[in-house]
C-alpha atoms as one frame of an Amber mdcrd trajectory, in Angstrom:
protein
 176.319  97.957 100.243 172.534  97.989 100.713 170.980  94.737  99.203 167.636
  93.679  98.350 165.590  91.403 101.587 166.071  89.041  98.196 169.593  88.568
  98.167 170.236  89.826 102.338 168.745  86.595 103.152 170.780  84.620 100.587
 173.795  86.458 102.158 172.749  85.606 105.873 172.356  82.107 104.488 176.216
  81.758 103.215 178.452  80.627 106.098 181.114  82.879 107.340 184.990  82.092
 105.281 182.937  80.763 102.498 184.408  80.892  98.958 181.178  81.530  97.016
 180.474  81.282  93.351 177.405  83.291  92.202 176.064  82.233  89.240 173.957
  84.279  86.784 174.958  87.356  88.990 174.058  90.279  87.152 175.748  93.527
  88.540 177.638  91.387  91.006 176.000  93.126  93.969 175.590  89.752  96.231
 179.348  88.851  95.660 180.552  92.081  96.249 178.583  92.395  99.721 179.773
  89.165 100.411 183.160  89.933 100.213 183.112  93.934 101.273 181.303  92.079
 105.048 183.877  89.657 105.612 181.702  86.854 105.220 183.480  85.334 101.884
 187.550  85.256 101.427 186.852  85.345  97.937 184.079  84.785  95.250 183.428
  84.008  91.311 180.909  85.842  89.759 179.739  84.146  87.019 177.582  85.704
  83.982 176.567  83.953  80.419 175.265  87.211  79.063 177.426  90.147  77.691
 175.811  93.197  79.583 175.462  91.809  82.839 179.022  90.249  82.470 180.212
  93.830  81.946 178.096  95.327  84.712 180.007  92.989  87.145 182.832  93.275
  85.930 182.422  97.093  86.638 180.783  97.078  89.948 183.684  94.829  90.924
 186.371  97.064  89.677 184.588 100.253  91.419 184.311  98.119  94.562 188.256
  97.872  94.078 187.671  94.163  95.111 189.347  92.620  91.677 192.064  90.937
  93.721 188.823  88.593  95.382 186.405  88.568  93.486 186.787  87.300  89.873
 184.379  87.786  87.035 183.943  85.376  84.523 181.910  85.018  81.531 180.589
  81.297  80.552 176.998  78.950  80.707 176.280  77.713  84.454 178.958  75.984
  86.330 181.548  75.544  83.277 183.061  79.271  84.616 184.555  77.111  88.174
 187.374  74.977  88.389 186.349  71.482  90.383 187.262  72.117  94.232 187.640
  76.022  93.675 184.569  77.204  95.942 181.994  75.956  98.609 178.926  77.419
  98.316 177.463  78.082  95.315 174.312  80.581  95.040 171.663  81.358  92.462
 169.079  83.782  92.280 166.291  85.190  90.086 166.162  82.002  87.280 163.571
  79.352  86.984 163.421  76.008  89.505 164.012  74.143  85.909 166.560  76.410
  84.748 168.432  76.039  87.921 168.050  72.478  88.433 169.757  72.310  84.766
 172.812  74.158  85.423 173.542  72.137  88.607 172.975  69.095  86.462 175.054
  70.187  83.927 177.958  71.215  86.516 178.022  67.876  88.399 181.627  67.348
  88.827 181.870  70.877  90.287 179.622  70.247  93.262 181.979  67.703  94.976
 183.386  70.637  97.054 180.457  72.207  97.193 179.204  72.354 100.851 175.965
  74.393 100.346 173.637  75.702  97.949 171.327  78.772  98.123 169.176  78.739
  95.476 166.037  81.366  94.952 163.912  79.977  92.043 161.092  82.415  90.810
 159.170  79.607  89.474 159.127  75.673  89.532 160.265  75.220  92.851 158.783
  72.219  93.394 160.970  71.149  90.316 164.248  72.192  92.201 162.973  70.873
  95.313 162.888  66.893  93.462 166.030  67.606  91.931 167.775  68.237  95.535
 165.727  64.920  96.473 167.518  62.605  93.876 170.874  64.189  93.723 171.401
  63.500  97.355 171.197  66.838  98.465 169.372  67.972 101.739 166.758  71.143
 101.958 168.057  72.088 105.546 165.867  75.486 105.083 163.154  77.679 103.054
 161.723  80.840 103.331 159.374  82.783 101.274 159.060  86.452 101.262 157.337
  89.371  99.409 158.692  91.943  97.841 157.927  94.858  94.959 154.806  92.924
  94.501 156.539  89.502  93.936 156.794  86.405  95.951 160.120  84.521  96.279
 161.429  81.485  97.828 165.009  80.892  98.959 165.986  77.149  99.340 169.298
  76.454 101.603 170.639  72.833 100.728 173.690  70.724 101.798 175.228  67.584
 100.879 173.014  64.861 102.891 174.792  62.925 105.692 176.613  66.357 106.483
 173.819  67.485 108.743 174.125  67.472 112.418 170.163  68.118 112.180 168.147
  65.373 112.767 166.407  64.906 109.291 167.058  63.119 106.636 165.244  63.768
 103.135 163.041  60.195 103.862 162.198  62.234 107.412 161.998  65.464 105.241
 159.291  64.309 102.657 157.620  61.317 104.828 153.482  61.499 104.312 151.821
  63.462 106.901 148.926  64.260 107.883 147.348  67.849 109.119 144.074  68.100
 110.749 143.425  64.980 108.555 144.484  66.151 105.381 147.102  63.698 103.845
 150.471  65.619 102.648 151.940  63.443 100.304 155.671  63.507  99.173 154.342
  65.237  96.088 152.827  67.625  97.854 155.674  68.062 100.475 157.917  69.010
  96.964 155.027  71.325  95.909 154.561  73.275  98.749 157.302  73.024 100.393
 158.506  70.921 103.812 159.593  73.617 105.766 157.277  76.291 104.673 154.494
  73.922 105.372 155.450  73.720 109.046 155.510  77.517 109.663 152.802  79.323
 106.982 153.095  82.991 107.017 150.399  85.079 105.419 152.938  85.426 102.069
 152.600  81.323 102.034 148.535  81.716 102.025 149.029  84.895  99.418 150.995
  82.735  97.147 148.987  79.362  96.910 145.666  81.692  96.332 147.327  83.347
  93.763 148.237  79.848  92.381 144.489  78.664  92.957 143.036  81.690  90.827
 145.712  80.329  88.190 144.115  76.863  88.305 140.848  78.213  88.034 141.842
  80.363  85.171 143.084  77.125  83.248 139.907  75.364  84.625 137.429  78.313
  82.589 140.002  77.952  79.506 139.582  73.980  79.277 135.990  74.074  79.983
 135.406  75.834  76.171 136.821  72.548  75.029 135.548  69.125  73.623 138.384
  67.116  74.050 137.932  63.643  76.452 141.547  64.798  77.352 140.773  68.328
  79.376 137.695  66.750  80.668 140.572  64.849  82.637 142.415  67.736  82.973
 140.059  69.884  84.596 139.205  67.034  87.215 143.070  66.629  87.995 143.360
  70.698  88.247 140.001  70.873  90.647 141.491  67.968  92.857 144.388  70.274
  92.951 142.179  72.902  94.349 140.454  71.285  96.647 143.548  70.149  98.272
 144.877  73.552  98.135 142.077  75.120  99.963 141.756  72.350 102.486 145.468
  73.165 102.810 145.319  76.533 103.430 142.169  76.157 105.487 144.374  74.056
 108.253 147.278  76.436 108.673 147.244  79.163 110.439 148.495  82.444 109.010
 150.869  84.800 110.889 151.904  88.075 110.500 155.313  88.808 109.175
């Protein structure tokens, strides 16, 4: 099955004998690959809405893979059983969104021995969630395609790492070329990213600047005291941004 470069690099990210549970999986295409490749003995393909449940459900019964791979309708992590898989993925939600349903599905992560999660916004929000749920970001990568900009985060249980980082190494201040990188900013932009920019790293945060100075022209029409603090918080933000950008160097992908 020919994937997306979305979800191929979430499936090069799942270790080989995995049982994997995809959750919000649409048409079931990452699951099925998983399985048809050899790389998972079995998965769970979970879906909360109707059509996409029933798309799955199809593409798994076409696949004739309905003895692995089992289709279940339900919110989040309520459609596991504690213990039953290892890696859990999800794709194509918000960092908040996704941050919720692993909060939600707690006692179902005790097995779990990696997540690969690809937020299309508020990563930095899944990023701090990984931080204080004692979870490790081991890996990121960003990427561009049909016009959009992803990021796929690859996280395991910390203290299970024979890398030598911890998330205290991970998200320690830094400083580049004498620019200060601050945990915050480490969560915002991203640890790993940070230490090897591509040109789809510099694409994104200049998108993300002309949004800041979009909200900048929008507050400056107003009176208030409080988005006369705003707008000096947001143009802060740029400035660090830009100094950012302005010390990494940008490769070629």
């Amino acid at each position: 099955m020919k994937l997306s470069n979305r979800l191929q690099l979430i499936l090069d990210h799942i270790p080989p004998g995995s049982r994997l549970a995809d959750i919000g999986s649409d048409h079931a295409l990452l699951p099925t690959a998983a399985v048809q490749s050899g790389i998972c003995v079995s998965a769970v393909a979970g879906e909360v809405n109707v059509g996409p449940y029933q798309a799955a459900a199809k593409q798994v019964r076409e696949a004739g893979l309905t003895e692995t791979i089992t289709v279940r309708r339900g919110d989040g992590l309520e459609v596991l059983e504690p213990g039953e898989v290892d890696v859990i993925t999800i794709a194509g939600m918000g960092g908040g969104l996704i941050a919720s349903i692993l909060d939600r599905g707690m006692d179902k992560l005790s097995s779990v021995s990696r997540l690969v999660l690809q937020p299309n916004v508020g990563e930095d929000t899944l990023r701090k969630w990984l931080l204080e749920h004692g979870w490790l970001l081991i890996n990121e990568y960003i990427l561009e395609e049909d016009g959009k900009i992803y990021e796929v985060l690859i996280a395991i249980p910390e203290g299970k790492s024979d890398l030598d980082i911890t998330n205290e190494t991970l998200y320690k201040e830094r400083s580049l070329d004498g620019i200060v990188l601050s945990p915050k900013w480490l969560l915002r932009l991203g640890p790993w990213l940070i230490q090897r920019p591509t040109s789809v790293f510099h694409a994104k945060w200049r998108s993300e600047v002309d949004k800041l100075n979009s909200i900048l022209r929008s507050l400056s029409k107003s009176e208030l005291a409080s988005a006369e603090e705003k707008s000096e918080e947001i143009k802060a933000d740029i400035k660090h941004i830009q100094e950012v950008l302005a010390c990494l160097p940008k490769d070629k992908l």
